[in-house]
Coordinates of C-alpha atoms in Angstrom, one line a residue:
M1 CA 96.0 46.6 191.9
A2 CA 98.4 46.9 194.7
N3 CA 99.0 43.7 196.8
L4 CA 97.5 41.5 194.0
T5 CA 98.2 37.8 194.6
L6 CA 98.2 35.3 191.7
S7 CA 98.8 31.6 192.3
P8 CA 100.7 29.6 189.7
C9 CA 98.5 29.6 186.7
Q10 CA 98.3 28.7 183.0
S11 CA 96.5 31.9 182.1
L12 CA 94.7 34.9 183.5
S13 CA 91.2 36.0 182.6
F14 CA 89.9 39.4 183.8
T15 CA 89.4 42.8 182.3
Q16 CA 89.7 46.2 184.1
G17 CA 89.3 49.2 181.9
S18 CA 92.0 49.1 179.2
L19 CA 93.6 46.0 180.9
K20 CA 93.0 42.9 178.9
V21 CA 94.4 39.5 179.8
N22 CA 93.6 36.1 178.3
K23 CA 95.5 33.1 177.3
Y24 CA 96.3 34.5 173.8
S25 CA 97.4 38.0 174.8
M26 CA 98.7 39.1 178.2
D27 CA 98.8 42.9 178.4
L28 CA 99.4 44.3 181.9
S29 CA 101.3 47.4 180.6
Y30 CA 101.3 50.5 182.9
S31 CA 99.7 48.6 185.7
N32 CA 100.2 49.3 189.4
L33 CA 101.3 45.9 190.9
T34 CA 103.2 47.3 193.8
G35 CA 103.9 44.5 196.3
A36 CA 102.0 42.0 194.2
N37 CA 102.5 38.3 195.1
L38 CA 103.2 36.6 191.7
S39 CA 105.4 33.8 193.0
G40 CA 105.3 30.8 190.8
A41 CA 103.0 32.4 188.2
N42 CA 103.3 31.6 184.5
L43 CA 103.6 35.0 182.9
A44 CA 105.6 33.9 179.8
G45 CA 105.4 36.5 177.1
I46 CA 103.4 39.0 179.2
N47 CA 103.5 42.7 178.4
L48 CA 104.3 44.6 181.6
Q49 CA 105.9 47.7 180.0
G50 CA 105.8 50.7 182.2
S51 CA 104.3 48.9 185.1
N52 CA 105.1 49.4 188.8
L53 CA 106.2 46.1 190.4
Q54 CA 108.1 47.7 193.3
G55 CA 108.6 45.1 196.0
A56 CA 106.7 42.4 194.1
N57 CA 107.2 38.7 194.9
L58 CA 108.2 37.0 191.6
V59 CA 110.0 34.0 193.1
N60 CA 110.0 31.1 190.7
A61 CA 107.8 33.0 188.3
N62 CA 108.0 32.3 184.6
L63 CA 108.7 35.5 182.7
E64 CA 110.4 34.1 179.7
G65 CA 110.2 36.5 176.8
A66 CA 108.3 39.1 178.9
N67 CA 108.3 42.8 178.0
L68 CA 109.5 44.5 181.1
K69 CA 110.7 47.6 179.5
D70 CA 110.6 50.7 181.7
V71 CA 109.3 48.6 184.6
N72 CA 109.9 49.5 188.2
L73 CA 111.2 46.4 189.9
E74 CA 113.0 48.1 192.7
G75 CA 113.3 45.7 195.7
A76 CA 111.5 43.0 193.9
N77 CA 112.2 39.3 194.7
L78 CA 112.9 37.5 191.4
A79 CA 114.8 34.6 193.0
R80 CA 114.9 31.5 190.7
A81 CA 112.6 33.2 188.2
N82 CA 112.8 32.4 184.5
L83 CA 113.6 35.6 182.6
K84 CA 115.1 34.1 179.5
K85 CA 115.0 36.6 176.6
A86 CA 113.1 39.1 178.7
I87 CA 113.3 42.7 177.7
L88 CA 114.2 44.9 180.7
Q89 CA 115.5 47.9 178.9
N90 CA 115.5 51.1 181.0
S91 CA 114.0 49.2 183.9
N92 CA 114.7 49.8 187.6
L93 CA 116.0 46.8 189.5
D94 CA 117.8 48.6 192.2
N95 CA 118.1 46.4 195.4
S96 CA 116.3 43.5 193.6
N97 CA 117.0 39.9 194.3
L98 CA 117.9 37.7 191.3
Y99 CA 119.4 34.8 193.3
G100 CA 119.6 31.7 191.0
S101 CA 117.5 33.2 188.3
D102 CA 117.8 32.2 184.6
L103 CA 118.4 35.4 182.6
Q104 CA 119.9 34.0 179.4
A105 CA 119.9 36.5 176.6
A106 CA 117.9 39.0 178.7
D107 CA 118.3 42.6 177.7
F108 CA 119.2 45.1 180.5
S109 CA 120.3 47.9 178.3
E110 CA 120.3 51.2 180.2
A111 CA 118.7 49.5 183.2
N112 CA 119.4 50.4 186.8
L113 CA 120.6 47.5 188.9
V114 CA 122.3 49.3 191.8
N115 CA 122.9 46.9 194.8
M116 CA 121.1 44.1 192.9
K117 CA 122.0 40.6 194.1
A118 CA 122.3 37.9 191.5
L119 CA 124.3 35.1 193.1
W120 CA 124.4 31.8 191.2
A121 CA 122.3 33.4 188.4
N122 CA 122.7 32.6 184.7
F123 CA 123.3 35.6 182.5
H124 CA 124.6 33.8 179.5
N125 CA 124.5 36.2 176.5
A126 CA 122.7 38.8 178.5
I127 CA 123.0 42.5 177.4
F128 CA 124.0 45.3 179.8
H129 CA 124.6 48.2 177.4
R130 CA 125.1 51.3 179.5
A131 CA 123.4 49.6 182.4
N132 CA 124.1 51.0 185.9
L133 CA 125.4 48.0 188.0
E134 CA 127.1 49.9 190.7
S135 CA 127.7 47.7 193.8
A136 CA 125.8 44.8 192.2
N137 CA 126.6 41.3 193.4
F138 CA 127.2 38.8 190.6
N139 CA 129.2 36.3 192.8
R140 CA 129.2 32.7 191.4
A141 CA 127.1 33.9 188.4
N142 CA 127.4 32.6 184.9
L143 CA 128.3 35.6 182.7
R144 CA 129.5 33.8 179.6
G145 CA 128.9 35.9 176.5
A146 CA 127.3 38.7 178.5
D147 CA 127.8 42.2 176.9
F148 CA 128.8 44.9 179.4
Y149 CA 129.5 47.6 176.8
K150 CA 129.7 50.9 178.6
A151 CA 128.1 49.4 181.7
N152 CA 128.8 50.8 185.2
L153 CA 130.3 48.1 187.4
E154 CA 131.9 50.4 189.9
N155 CA 132.3 48.5 193.2
A156 CA 130.5 45.5 191.8
S157 CA 131.3 42.1 193.3
L158 CA 132.2 39.5 190.7
R159 CA 133.9 36.9 192.9
F160 CA 134.2 33.5 191.4
T161 CA 132.1 34.7 188.4
D162 CA 132.5 32.8 185.1
F163 CA 133.3 35.2 182.3
G164 CA 134.2 32.3 180.0
S165 CA 135.4 32.7 176.4
T166 CA 132.7 35.0 175.0
T167 CA 132.1 37.6 177.7
N168 CA 132.5 41.1 176.3
V169 CA 133.6 43.7 178.8
I170 CA 135.1 46.0 176.1
E171 CA 134.7 49.6 177.2
A172 CA 132.6 48.6 180.2
K173 CA 131.7 51.9 181.8
L174 CA 132.1 51.8 185.5
N175 CA 132.2 55.5 186.6
P176 CA 128.6 56.7 187.1
T177 CA 129.6 60.3 186.8
N178 CA 131.6 60.1 183.6
F179 CA 130.1 58.0 180.9
R180 CA 132.8 58.8 178.3
E181 CA 135.3 56.9 180.4
T182 CA 135.2 53.2 181.0
Q183 CA 136.4 51.7 184.2
L184 CA 136.1 48.8 186.7
K185 CA 137.0 51.0 189.7
G186 CA 136.6 49.1 193.0
A187 CA 135.2 45.9 191.4
D188 CA 136.0 42.6 193.1
L189 CA 137.2 40.0 190.6
W190 CA 138.6 37.6 193.2
G191 CA 138.6 34.1 191.7
A192 CA 136.7 35.1 188.5
K193 CA 137.2 32.8 185.6
M194 CA 138.5 34.8 182.6
W195 CA 139.1 33.8 179.0
S196 CA 142.4 35.8 178.5
I197 CA 144.6 38.3 180.2
F198 CA 143.8 41.1 177.8
Q199 CA 140.0 40.5 178.3
I200 CA 140.0 42.4 181.6
K201 CA 142.7 44.8 180.5
Q202 CA 140.4 46.2 177.8
A203 CA 138.5 47.9 180.6
K204 CA 140.1 51.1 182.0
N205 CA 141.2 51.3 185.6
W206 CA 141.1 47.5 185.9
Q207 CA 144.3 47.9 188.0
E208 CA 142.0 49.2 190.8
T209 CA 140.1 45.9 191.0
N210 CA 140.6 43.2 193.5
R211 CA 142.1 40.1 191.9
M212 CA 143.9 37.0 193.0
P213 CA 147.7 37.4 193.1
N214 CA 148.2 34.7 190.5
W215 CA 145.3 35.5 188.3
E216 CA 147.3 35.8 185.1
Q217 CA 149.0 32.5 185.7
Q218 CA 145.7 30.7 186.3
I219 CA 144.5 32.0 182.9
K220 CA 147.6 30.7 181.1
Q221 CA 147.4 27.3 182.8
A222 CA 143.7 26.8 181.8
R223 CA 142.9 24.1 184.3
L224 CA 140.3 23.7 187.0
P225 CA 140.9 26.1 189.9
R226 CA 141.9 24.7 193.2
L227 CA 139.0 24.6 195.6
R228 CA 139.1 25.1 199.4
I229 CA 136.4 23.8 201.6
A230 CA 136.3 24.4 205.3
L231 CA 134.7 22.4 208.1
L232 CA 133.9 24.4 211.3
K233 CA 134.7 22.2 214.3
P234 CA 134.0 23.0 217.9
E235 CA 137.0 22.6 220.2
N236 CA 136.0 19.2 221.6
A237 CA 138.5 16.4 221.2
D238 CA 135.7 13.8 220.8
S239 CA 133.4 15.6 218.4
I240 CA 131.3 14.3 215.6
S241 CA 133.1 16.9 213.5
D242 CA 136.2 14.6 213.4
T243 CA 134.2 11.9 211.6
Y244 CA 132.7 14.5 209.3
E245 CA 136.2 15.6 208.4
F246 CA 137.4 12.1 207.9
G247 CA 134.6 11.6 205.3
M248 CA 135.4 14.9 203.7
R249 CA 139.0 14.0 203.2
R250 CA 138.0 10.8 201.5
A251 CA 135.9 12.8 199.0
A252 CA 138.6 15.3 198.2
N253 CA 141.2 15.1 195.4
R254 CA 144.4 16.9 194.4
R255 CA 142.5 20.0 193.3
V256 CA 140.4 20.2 196.5
E257 CA 141.8 21.3 199.9
I258 CA 139.9 20.4 203.2
W259 CA 140.4 22.8 206.1
G260 CA 139.4 21.6 209.5
I261 CA 138.9 24.9 211.5
S262 CA 138.6 24.5 215.3
Y263 CA 137.0 27.2 217.3
P264 CA 135.9 27.6 221.0
G265 CA 132.2 27.4 220.1
G266 CA 129.4 30.0 220.5
V267 CA 127.8 32.3 217.9
K268 CA 130.3 35.1 218.3
N269 CA 133.3 32.8 217.7
E270 CA 131.5 31.1 214.8
A271 CA 130.9 34.5 213.2
K272 CA 134.5 35.5 213.7
I273 CA 135.8 32.4 211.9
I274 CA 133.3 32.8 209.1
R275 CA 134.4 36.4 208.5
Q276 CA 138.0 35.3 208.4
L277 CA 137.3 32.5 205.9
I278 CA 135.6 35.1 203.7
K279 CA 138.7 37.2 203.7
D280 CA 140.8 34.1 202.9
G281 CA 138.7 33.5 199.8
M282 CA 137.2 30.2 201.0
D283 CA 135.1 28.4 198.3
G284 CA 132.8 26.4 200.6
I285 CA 131.9 26.1 204.3
I286 CA 130.4 23.0 205.9
L287 CA 129.1 23.5 209.4
T288 CA 126.5 22.8 212.1
P289 CA 125.3 26.3 212.9
E290 CA 125.5 27.4 216.5
D291 CA 122.0 28.8 216.4
P292 CA 119.3 28.8 213.7
V293 CA 118.7 32.5 214.1
Q294 CA 121.8 34.1 215.5
S295 CA 124.1 32.3 213.0
L296 CA 122.3 33.8 210.0
D297 CA 124.0 37.2 209.9
A298 CA 127.5 35.8 209.4
L299 CA 126.3 33.1 207.0
K300 CA 124.6 35.7 204.9
L301 CA 127.9 37.6 204.6
A302 CA 129.5 34.3 203.4
R303 CA 126.7 33.7 200.9
D304 CA 127.1 37.3 199.6
A305 CA 130.8 36.6 199.2
G306 CA 130.1 33.6 197.0
V307 CA 130.8 30.9 199.5
A308 CA 128.9 27.7 199.0
I309 CA 127.3 26.8 202.4
T310 CA 126.3 23.3 203.5
T311 CA 124.8 22.5 206.9
V312 CA 125.1 19.1 208.6
D313 CA 123.1 17.8 211.5
F314 CA 120.8 20.7 211.0
C315 CA 118.6 22.3 208.3
F316 CA 117.5 25.9 208.4
N317 CA 113.9 27.0 207.9
P318 CA 113.3 26.4 204.1
I319 CA 112.5 30.1 203.6
D320 CA 115.8 31.1 205.1
A321 CA 117.8 28.3 203.4
E322 CA 116.6 28.7 199.8
D323 CA 118.6 31.8 199.2
L324 CA 121.4 30.9 201.7
A325 CA 122.8 27.4 201.5
I326 CA 123.3 24.9 198.7
A327 CA 122.3 21.8 200.8
C328 CA 121.7 20.3 204.2
Y329 CA 122.2 16.9 205.7
N330 CA 120.1 16.2 208.7
T331 CA 118.4 13.5 210.8
N332 CA 114.9 13.7 212.2
S333 CA 115.9 15.4 215.5
F334 CA 112.6 14.8 217.2
Q335 CA 112.5 11.1 216.2
M336 CA 116.1 10.7 217.5
G337 CA 115.0 12.0 220.9
Y338 CA 111.8 9.9 220.9
D339 CA 113.7 6.7 220.0
S340 CA 116.2 7.3 222.8
G341 CA 113.3 7.8 225.2
Q342 CA 111.7 4.6 224.1
Y343 CA 114.9 2.7 224.6
I344 CA 115.3 4.2 228.1
A345 CA 111.8 3.0 229.0
E346 CA 112.6 -0.5 227.7
W347 CA 115.8 -0.6 229.6
A348 CA 114.3 0.7 232.8
Q349 CA 111.5 -1.8 232.7
K350 CA 114.0 -4.7 232.3
N351 CA 116.7 -3.5 234.7
L352 CA 115.0 -1.4 237.4
Q353 CA 112.6 -2.8 239.9
S354 CA 111.8 0.5 241.7
K355 CA 108.3 1.8 241.6
S356 CA 109.5 5.2 240.5
V357 CA 112.4 5.7 238.0
Q358 CA 114.4 8.8 238.8
I359 CA 115.9 10.5 235.7
G360 CA 117.9 13.6 235.1
L361 CA 117.9 15.5 231.8
V362 CA 121.2 17.1 230.5
D363 CA 120.1 18.8 227.3
G364 CA 121.7 21.2 224.8
A365 CA 118.5 23.2 224.4
V366 CA 120.3 26.4 225.0
Y367 CA 120.6 26.2 221.2
D368 CA 117.4 25.9 219.2
R369 CA 118.6 23.0 217.1
Y370 CA 118.9 20.7 220.1
Y371 CA 115.4 21.4 221.5
P372 CA 113.6 18.8 219.3
Y373 CA 115.7 16.1 220.9
L374 CA 114.4 17.1 224.3
Q375 CA 110.9 17.3 223.0
G376 CA 111.2 13.8 221.6
V377 CA 112.6 12.2 224.7
L378 CA 109.9 13.8 226.9
K379 CA 107.1 12.6 224.7
A380 CA 108.5 9.1 224.7
I381 CA 108.8 9.1 228.5
N382 CA 105.3 10.4 228.9
H383 CA 103.9 7.7 226.6
S384 CA 105.9 4.8 228.2
G385 CA 103.6 4.1 231.0
I386 CA 106.6 3.8 233.3
P387 CA 106.5 6.1 236.4
F388 CA 109.5 8.3 235.5
Q389 CA 110.3 11.1 237.9
I390 CA 112.4 13.9 236.4
V391 CA 114.5 15.0 239.4
D392 CA 116.4 17.8 237.6
S393 CA 117.1 19.3 234.1
V394 CA 120.1 21.3 233.1
S395 CA 121.3 22.7 229.8
I396 CA 124.9 22.2 228.6
A397 CA 126.7 24.3 226.0
F398 CA 130.4 23.9 226.9
G399 CA 132.7 21.4 228.6
S400 CA 133.0 23.8 231.5
D401 CA 129.3 23.2 232.3
I402 CA 130.3 19.8 233.8
I403 CA 129.9 21.6 237.1
K404 CA 126.1 21.7 236.5
V405 CA 126.0 17.9 236.1
K406 CA 128.1 17.3 239.2
K407 CA 125.7 19.6 241.1
L408 CA 122.8 17.6 239.8
L409 CA 124.4 14.3 241.0
E410 CA 125.2 15.8 244.3
D411 CA 121.7 17.1 244.9
N412 CA 120.0 13.9 243.7
P413 CA 121.9 10.9 245.1
D414 CA 119.1 8.6 244.2
V415 CA 119.1 9.4 240.5
Q416 CA 119.3 6.3 238.3
I417 CA 119.4 7.6 234.7
L418 CA 120.9 10.6 233.0
W419 CA 120.0 11.5 229.5
G420 CA 122.4 13.5 227.3
G421 CA 120.7 15.6 224.7
S422 CA 123.6 16.6 222.5
N423 CA 127.1 15.5 221.8
I424 CA 128.8 17.8 224.3
A425 CA 126.0 17.0 226.9
T426 CA 126.7 13.3 226.6
E427 CA 130.5 13.8 226.9
V428 CA 130.1 16.0 229.9
T429 CA 127.6 13.7 231.6
V430 CA 129.7 10.6 231.2
A431 CA 132.7 12.5 232.6
A432 CA 130.7 13.8 235.5
V433 CA 129.4 10.3 236.4
A434 CA 132.8 8.8 236.1
E435 CA 134.2 11.3 238.6
S436 CA 131.3 10.9 241.1
A437 CA 130.6 8.5 243.9
L438 CA 127.6 7.3 241.8
K439 CA 129.6 5.9 238.9
N440 CA 128.5 2.4 239.6
K441 CA 124.9 3.3 240.0
V442 CA 123.9 6.0 237.4
K443 CA 123.5 5.0 233.7
V444 CA 123.9 7.4 230.9
F445 CA 121.9 7.4 227.6
G446 CA 123.4 9.7 225.1
I447 CA 122.2 11.1 221.8
L448 CA 124.1 12.0 218.6
D449 CA 127.3 10.6 217.2
L450 CA 129.3 7.4 217.3
S451 CA 133.0 8.3 218.0
R452 CA 135.9 6.0 218.8
N453 CA 135.9 7.2 222.4
K454 CA 132.2 6.6 222.9
A455 CA 132.3 3.3 221.2
T456 CA 135.1 2.1 223.5
K457 CA 133.0 3.1 226.4
L458 CA 129.9 1.4 224.9
L459 CA 131.8 -1.8 224.5
N460 CA 132.9 -1.7 228.1
P461 CA 130.3 -3.4 230.3
N462 CA 131.5 -1.4 233.3
S463 CA 130.9 1.9 231.6
P464 CA 127.9 4.0 232.6
L465 CA 127.3 4.7 228.9
Q466 CA 124.4 2.6 227.7
L467 CA 123.2 4.2 224.4
I468 CA 124.5 6.4 221.6
I469 CA 123.1 7.2 218.1
E470 CA 124.9 6.5 214.9
Q471 CA 124.1 8.8 212.0
S472 CA 126.6 7.9 209.3
S473 CA 128.7 11.0 209.9
I474 CA 131.6 9.8 207.8
Q475 CA 129.2 9.3 204.8
I476 CA 127.7 12.7 205.5
G477 CA 131.1 14.3 205.3
Y478 CA 131.8 12.5 202.1
E479 CA 128.6 13.4 200.4
A480 CA 128.7 17.0 201.6
V481 CA 132.0 17.6 200.0
K482 CA 131.0 15.8 196.8
T483 CA 127.9 18.0 196.6
T484 CA 129.9 21.2 197.3
I485 CA 132.5 20.3 194.6
S486 CA 129.7 19.6 192.0
V487 CA 128.1 23.0 192.8
L488 CA 131.4 24.9 192.6
R489 CA 132.3 23.1 189.3
K490 CA 128.9 24.2 187.9
E491 CA 127.9 20.5 187.5
I492 CA 124.7 21.2 189.5
D493 CA 122.9 24.4 190.2
G494 CA 124.1 26.1 193.3
A495 CA 120.7 27.9 193.7
D496 CA 118.8 24.6 193.8
Y497 CA 118.8 24.0 197.6
Q498 CA 118.6 20.4 198.4
V499 CA 117.7 18.6 201.7
Y500 CA 119.2 15.2 202.2
P501 CA 117.6 13.2 205.1
V502 CA 120.0 11.1 207.1
K503 CA 118.9 7.8 208.7
H504 CA 120.0 7.1 212.3
R505 CA 120.1 4.0 214.4
L506 CA 120.5 3.3 218.1
L507 CA 123.6 1.5 219.4
T508 CA 123.6 0.0 222.9
Q509 CA 125.8 -2.2 225.1
N510 CA 123.8 -5.1 223.5
D511 CA 125.3 -4.4 220.1
P512 CA 129.0 -5.1 220.5
D513 CA 129.5 -6.7 217.1
I514 CA 127.7 -3.9 215.2
V515 CA 129.7 -1.3 217.0
S516 CA 133.0 -3.1 216.4
D517 CA 132.2 -3.4 212.7
I518 CA 131.4 0.3 212.3
L519 CA 134.6 1.2 213.9
N520 CA 136.6 -1.1 211.7
D521 CA 134.9 0.4 208.6
S522 CA 135.5 4.0 209.6
S523 CA 139.3 3.4 210.2
L524 CA 139.2 6.3 212.7
E525 CA 142.5 7.1 214.5

């Protein structure tokens, strides 16, 4: 039965030899289900004792009360599965994924869970008697009332884990080679919430764990821990990140610190900052990833360290995001590009009498997340019915790329319109036009954020800037922090990834009153 696929179902009805399954009795004991796709399946109460489910896909499956004794689940994906009261005694879950799963009162006695990942999972009242949990990752998990009697937690990661008032780690065995001794050797307890000081001291070799310097004081004070949330900001003085940060600070309180972290930009620098924030014990990171693929490695390290990740102005592929981030806030990038292209066509029809409209494209498509903007504007231009002639197209990633735009202007003295396809592209394009001999001729249509600097230019009738896009960046920053706080305070489920769409609107030189009102509301300095 290898590679078996079962869609979400109420019951199964088939017979194979001694295998009998129906809605009254589900017996799949001692079956070979290696690599089976059981995602979303309703298998509540099923008997899978002794079966081989190595590498199986059980994402979102319902296994409440299931008999999984002696089952091989090595490398299985059980993310967000329901395993309440499941029996997993003597089972093999090495290298399995239990991200966000509900395992309340599950029995893992004598089970092997080496290198298992269970971030954001709920193990309330779970039993781990003599279980081997070496190098397991329980970061941000709920372990209230869990019983680790003589369990092996050597080198396990329990960062920001909630032990609560009923967790039992008495004689938790952590040395895999000596089961008569009990120890937490090498375990990471940074930021873990404990009931009392003696709770952890009941385990031997607890001194060899990694703990916060003031961990004992935090237990005595018995108040909400201080949270630290970082915003990664590219080093650009007029960045949308500034307005994100403004909204974030509005949402913070005395128990929440907001860190605005500037960096030169680029995937390598982004990864370097993320690794440092992990070392600093950061609780949450809010960022616009530099690249949807290349940024993943560093962010996965942050996730594994228990950092709550929220993306703004970008959403990862849902498959990547579900086990990575807690939320994303994003506009419809393609539609933003399309809307900007439509306005360019309307403006050109009204203001340019030439038979052919010469336009240059200054995009940010060196990064994948900016490519939809370019796709959108190209489609709008093609659909406009206006004879646009694209004289050149350059990609911008850094402020130093202004030389590319200057070269475009130099090589194309008859160009009439420049389109900026990212925040930095718009900034660079406006600066290049202002420094050129064509500053009174070329008009710039930019895409992305409304900042004070851009708004001032937009309100100036002599400025080449004709269009920017406002996407409520202050509100995004505010909501992103509120969501992060709620997740970190366990008010909402950190494993329940949420996508929050953000509306955008075009602002032009014909909207001076609206632009002025927005700036007054934002109170930006």
